[in-house]
């Protein structure tokens, strides 16, 4: 028998198995706790709770390590492509040359949208936030592709996963085009996944669009950095929605809704807005003081993370990508200097050191995306596009698990106890 944890409740002792992952903290298996003790556990932000078993992504937040199927994110960002990383996440192993070519071919063949989907965009106001459009349009996919929504059929799951990954750039680019009043650009299957997305976003029918290889590479790397991040809020949302048997398009729409929040995917938009507000390095100290002030709700956006208590390894890659993009586009953004200085000042301040607050993936991404030409409202959309791979991989893993159950948390009830209804004229 493996390790046991002992818990004493109301004078009675109970043993619980301690499960071991391949790496990472042990997990106390409390599935029988309620049946044995009549008590629940209380962990509202899931800070101590493993909600599932997963073989996709591993994070060691203290050491600043992120592995996809065992491969460090730095190595993938340096050597892999978003398509290859997607294959890895979906299938568990890096593809052979033929497997990669076949996967890319499949994804490329699914990039077009049903023409009627264009009508959905027209229902939105021009100034709609593109994340609002994403929630609506992705949710609507289930009304168009219901030939692949039998979630008990692995082949259906595979097709709908491929459709989601393939169509997301087309949907995201159309959300942007709609907001600027330009015609939608159809996919061009000669281009790479990322090159195609850039052309659909920034190209216009009146002119040839030339993909700049360095920008394509940087964008592809940004997609790799966002591909998956184990059981974060939006992924847990996708899993919870999927646990009821909901179709994958509806589940991914739920994930997009969760990602939108400023504490999660919305932080890259908030981080750039904050840097713009700070402006020049001489104003940094004022904002550092505000972030430290308990009575001020202001926080340094792009700083801190629930899991990383060290430098987010994605932020390191992101920081080095900034200069690459600046060089390729022959631009410079003084906000980068402000960001570097802000990081330096914050990291040497005891408040941030004691609370282990470091730059996260969102701190530098806004500067790159802005240099490429994306408005801030599109930042979270790009995150959603890339994270779709992680979402569908996690969703597939969950549905394939024979022990899968509907997710149904319990609660610590603090409302009134039972009381009798009082008629209106007696209140
Ligand atoms: N600026 C200033 N203080 C902070 C910050 C920050 N960015 N982040 C956390 N703190 C402080 C909190 O005030 C708290 O202080 P206290 O212990 O004195 O009360 C302490 O650090 C712990 O913070 P919590 O909010 O309890 O930590 P939690 O793990 O719940 O939050 C979160 C993590 C939401 C990411 C938080 O650090 C934050 O709001 N950061 C800014 C938003 C952001 O960048 N989000 C992106 C996350 S990465 C992603 O989603 C891709």
mmCIF file with all atom_site columns, N, CA and C in Angstrom, residues 10 25 35-36 48-49 62 86 104 113 141 148 152 214 232 245 248-249 261 263 285 289 316 322 359 389 397 415 420:
data_model
loop_
_atom_site.group_PDB
_atom_site.id
_atom_site.type_symbol
_atom_site.label_atom_id
_atom_site.label_alt_id
_atom_site.label_comp_id
_atom_site.label_asym_id
_atom_site.label_entity_id
_atom_site.label_seq_id
_atom_site.pdbx_PDB_ins_code
_atom_site.Cartn_x
_atom_site.Cartn_y
_atom_site.Cartn_z
_atom_site.occupancy
_atom_site.B_iso_or_equiv
_atom_site.pdbx_formal_charge
_atom_site.auth_seq_id
_atom_site.auth_comp_id
_atom_site.auth_asym_id
_atom_site.auth_atom_id
_atom_site.pdbx_PDB_model_num
ATOM 1  N N  . UNK A 1 10  ? -14.372 14.682 14.160  1.00 0.00 ? 10  UNK A N  1
ATOM 2  C CA . UNK A 1 10  ? -15.288 14.375 15.268  1.00 0.00 ? 10  UNK A CA 1
ATOM 3  C C  . UNK A 1 10  ? -14.853 13.119 16.028  1.00 0.00 ? 10  UNK A C  1
ATOM 4  N N  . UNK A 1 25  ? 3.595   17.939 -6.640  1.00 0.00 ? 25  UNK A N  1
ATOM 5  C CA . UNK A 1 25  ? 3.120   17.617 -5.293  1.00 0.00 ? 25  UNK A CA 1
ATOM 6  C C  . UNK A 1 25  ? 2.252   16.357 -5.259  1.00 0.00 ? 25  UNK A C  1
ATOM 7  N N  . UNK A 1 35  ? -18.650 10.652 2.139   1.00 0.00 ? 35  UNK A N  1
ATOM 8  C CA . UNK A 1 35  ? -19.358 9.420  2.514   1.00 0.00 ? 35  UNK A CA 1
ATOM 9  C C  . UNK A 1 35  ? -18.907 8.944  3.892   1.00 0.00 ? 35  UNK A C  1
ATOM 10 N N  . UNK A 1 36  ? -17.621 9.115  4.195   1.00 0.00 ? 36  UNK A N  1
ATOM 11 C CA . UNK A 1 36  ? -17.096 8.592  5.468   1.00 0.00 ? 36  UNK A CA 1
ATOM 12 C C  . UNK A 1 36  ? -17.319 9.527  6.653   1.00 0.00 ? 36  UNK A C  1
ATOM 13 N N  . UNK A 1 48  ? -5.751  24.627 -3.220  1.00 0.00 ? 48  UNK A N  1
ATOM 14 C CA . UNK A 1 48  ? -5.126  23.376 -2.758  1.00 0.00 ? 48  UNK A CA 1
ATOM 15 C C  . UNK A 1 48  ? -5.810  22.162 -3.364  1.00 0.00 ? 48  UNK A C  1
ATOM 16 N N  . UNK A 1 49  ? -6.567  22.371 -4.427  1.00 0.00 ? 49  UNK A N  1
ATOM 17 C CA . UNK A 1 49  ? -7.368  21.265 -4.943  1.00 0.00 ? 49  UNK A CA 1
ATOM 18 C C  . UNK A 1 49  ? -6.983  20.905 -6.375  1.00 0.00 ? 49  UNK A C  1
ATOM 19 N N  . UNK A 1 62  ? 7.182   27.378 -8.346  1.00 0.00 ? 62  UNK A N  1
ATOM 20 C CA . UNK A 1 62  ? 8.287   27.896 -7.526  1.00 0.00 ? 62  UNK A CA 1
ATOM 21 C C  . UNK A 1 62  ? 9.563   28.003 -8.342  1.00 0.00 ? 62  UNK A C  1
ATOM 22 N N  . UNK A 1 86  ? 0.774   22.106 -31.257 1.00 0.00 ? 86  UNK A N  1
ATOM 23 C CA . UNK A 1 86  ? -0.638  21.714 -31.180 1.00 0.00 ? 86  UNK A CA 1
ATOM 24 C C  . UNK A 1 86  ? -0.766  20.199 -31.324 1.00 0.00 ? 86  UNK A C  1
ATOM 25 N N  . UNK A 1 104 ? -1.025  19.449 -40.642 1.00 0.00 ? 104 UNK A N  1
ATOM 26 C CA . UNK A 1 104 ? -1.121  20.820 -41.191 1.00 0.00 ? 104 UNK A CA 1
ATOM 27 C C  . UNK A 1 104 ? -2.106  20.865 -42.345 1.00 0.00 ? 104 UNK A C  1
ATOM 28 N N  . UNK A 1 113 ? -15.016 29.361 -43.152 1.00 0.00 ? 113 UNK A N  1
ATOM 29 C CA . UNK A 1 113 ? -16.230 29.376 -42.323 1.00 0.00 ? 113 UNK A CA 1
ATOM 30 C C  . UNK A 1 113 ? -17.440 29.199 -43.213 1.00 0.00 ? 113 UNK A C  1
ATOM 31 N N  . UNK A 1 141 ? -21.043 28.060 -33.667 1.00 0.00 ? 141 UNK A N  1
ATOM 32 C CA . UNK A 1 141 ? -20.503 27.020 -34.561 1.00 0.00 ? 141 UNK A CA 1
ATOM 33 C C  . UNK A 1 141 ? -21.276 25.708 -34.416 1.00 0.00 ? 141 UNK A C  1
ATOM 34 N N  . UNK A 1 148 ? -20.620 16.893 -36.151 1.00 0.00 ? 148 UNK A N  1
ATOM 35 C CA . UNK A 1 148 ? -19.441 16.403 -35.410 1.00 0.00 ? 148 UNK A CA 1
ATOM 36 C C  . UNK A 1 148 ? -19.592 16.641 -33.912 1.00 0.00 ? 148 UNK A C  1
ATOM 37 N N  . UNK A 1 152 ? -19.417 11.180 -27.740 1.00 0.00 ? 152 UNK A N  1
ATOM 38 C CA . UNK A 1 152 ? -18.993 9.821  -27.372 1.00 0.00 ? 152 UNK A CA 1
ATOM 39 C C  . UNK A 1 152 ? -18.201 9.171  -28.505 1.00 0.00 ? 152 UNK A C  1
ATOM 40 N N  . UNK A 1 214 ? 9.774   37.487 -40.097 1.00 0.00 ? 214 UNK A N  1
ATOM 41 C CA . UNK A 1 214 ? 10.141  37.665 -38.675 1.00 0.00 ? 214 UNK A CA 1
ATOM 42 C C  . UNK A 1 214 ? 8.891   37.905 -37.819 1.00 0.00 ? 214 UNK A C  1
ATOM 43 N N  . UNK A 1 232 ? -5.970  26.212 -15.510 1.00 0.00 ? 232 UNK A N  1
ATOM 44 C CA . UNK A 1 232 ? -6.285  27.630 -15.250 1.00 0.00 ? 232 UNK A CA 1
ATOM 45 C C  . UNK A 1 232 ? -7.799  27.852 -15.312 1.00 0.00 ? 232 UNK A C  1
ATOM 46 N N  . UNK A 1 245 ? -21.521 17.046 -20.754 1.00 0.00 ? 245 UNK A N  1
ATOM 47 C CA . UNK A 1 245 ? -21.798 16.462 -22.071 1.00 0.00 ? 245 UNK A CA 1
ATOM 48 C C  . UNK A 1 245 ? -22.112 17.508 -23.124 1.00 0.00 ? 245 UNK A C  1
ATOM 49 N N  . UNK A 1 248 ? -18.563 20.535 -27.983 1.00 0.00 ? 248 UNK A N  1
ATOM 50 C CA . UNK A 1 248 ? -17.275 21.230 -27.832 1.00 0.00 ? 248 UNK A CA 1
ATOM 51 C C  . UNK A 1 248 ? -17.321 22.706 -28.203 1.00 0.00 ? 248 UNK A C  1
ATOM 52 N N  . UNK A 1 249 ? -18.146 23.080 -29.163 1.00 0.00 ? 249 UNK A N  1
ATOM 53 C CA . UNK A 1 249 ? -18.185 24.493 -29.560 1.00 0.00 ? 249 UNK A CA 1
ATOM 54 C C  . UNK A 1 249 ? -18.744 25.340 -28.411 1.00 0.00 ? 249 UNK A C  1
ATOM 55 N N  . UNK A 1 261 ? -11.891 37.931 -18.673 1.00 0.00 ? 261 UNK A N  1
ATOM 56 C CA . UNK A 1 261 ? -11.737 38.717 -17.436 1.00 0.00 ? 261 UNK A CA 1
ATOM 57 C C  . UNK A 1 261 ? -10.341 39.286 -17.253 1.00 0.00 ? 261 UNK A C  1
ATOM 58 N N  . UNK A 1 263 ? -8.471  39.498 -14.716 1.00 0.00 ? 263 UNK A N  1
ATOM 59 C CA . UNK A 1 263 ? -7.542  38.736 -13.866 1.00 0.00 ? 263 UNK A CA 1
ATOM 60 C C  . UNK A 1 263 ? -6.945  37.565 -14.648 1.00 0.00 ? 263 UNK A C  1
ATOM 61 N N  . UNK A 1 285 ? 7.430   55.243 -10.004 1.00 0.00 ? 285 UNK A N  1
ATOM 62 C CA . UNK A 1 285 ? 7.399   55.089 -8.550  1.00 0.00 ? 285 UNK A CA 1
ATOM 63 C C  . UNK A 1 285 ? 5.998   55.353 -7.985  1.00 0.00 ? 285 UNK A C  1
ATOM 64 N N  . UNK A 1 289 ? 3.929   52.732 -5.744  1.00 0.00 ? 289 UNK A N  1
ATOM 65 C CA . UNK A 1 289 ? 3.380   53.072 -4.424  1.00 0.00 ? 289 UNK A CA 1
ATOM 66 C C  . UNK A 1 289 ? 1.886   52.762 -4.377  1.00 0.00 ? 289 UNK A C  1
ATOM 67 N N  . UNK A 1 316 ? 9.943   35.500 -20.083 1.00 0.00 ? 316 UNK A N  1
ATOM 68 C CA . UNK A 1 316 ? 11.337  35.594 -20.529 1.00 0.00 ? 316 UNK A CA 1
ATOM 69 C C  . UNK A 1 316 ? 11.387  35.564 -22.061 1.00 0.00 ? 316 UNK A C  1
ATOM 70 N N  . UNK A 1 322 ? 10.365  40.957 -28.090 1.00 0.00 ? 322 UNK A N  1
ATOM 71 C CA . UNK A 1 322 ? 10.043  42.360 -28.346 1.00 0.00 ? 322 UNK A CA 1
ATOM 72 C C  . UNK A 1 322 ? 11.054  42.969 -29.317 1.00 0.00 ? 322 UNK A C  1
ATOM 73 N N  . UNK A 1 359 ? 6.930   39.396 -13.308 1.00 0.00 ? 359 UNK A N  1
ATOM 74 C CA . UNK A 1 359 ? 6.165   39.615 -14.542 1.00 0.00 ? 359 UNK A CA 1
ATOM 75 C C  . UNK A 1 359 ? 5.596   38.287 -15.051 1.00 0.00 ? 359 UNK A C  1
ATOM 76 N N  . UNK A 1 389 ? -6.259  25.376 -28.604 1.00 0.00 ? 389 UNK A N  1
ATOM 77 C CA . UNK A 1 389 ? -5.587  24.075 -28.705 1.00 0.00 ? 389 UNK A CA 1
ATOM 78 C C  . UNK A 1 389 ? -5.564  23.386 -27.339 1.00 0.00 ? 389 UNK A C  1
ATOM 79 N N  . UNK A 1 397 ? -9.126  14.968 -23.385 1.00 0.00 ? 397 UNK A N  1
ATOM 80 C CA . UNK A 1 397 ? -8.561  14.119 -22.332 1.00 0.00 ? 397 UNK A CA 1
ATOM 81 C C  . UNK A 1 397 ? -9.639  13.773 -21.306 1.00 0.00 ? 397 UNK A C  1
ATOM 82 N N  . UNK A 1 415 ? -26.580 30.874 4.381   1.00 0.00 ? 415 UNK A N  1
ATOM 83 C CA . UNK A 1 415 ? -27.845 31.618 4.278   1.00 0.00 ? 415 UNK A CA 1
ATOM 84 C C  . UNK A 1 415 ? -28.808 31.235 5.390   1.00 0.00 ? 415 UNK A C  1
ATOM 85 N N  . UNK A 1 420 ? -40.843 29.837 7.204   1.00 0.00 ? 420 UNK A N  1
ATOM 86 C CA . UNK A 1 420 ? -42.120 29.792 6.488   1.00 0.00 ? 420 UNK A CA 1
ATOM 87 C C  . UNK A 1 420 ? -42.366 31.070 5.710   1.00 0.00 ? 420 UNK A C  1
#
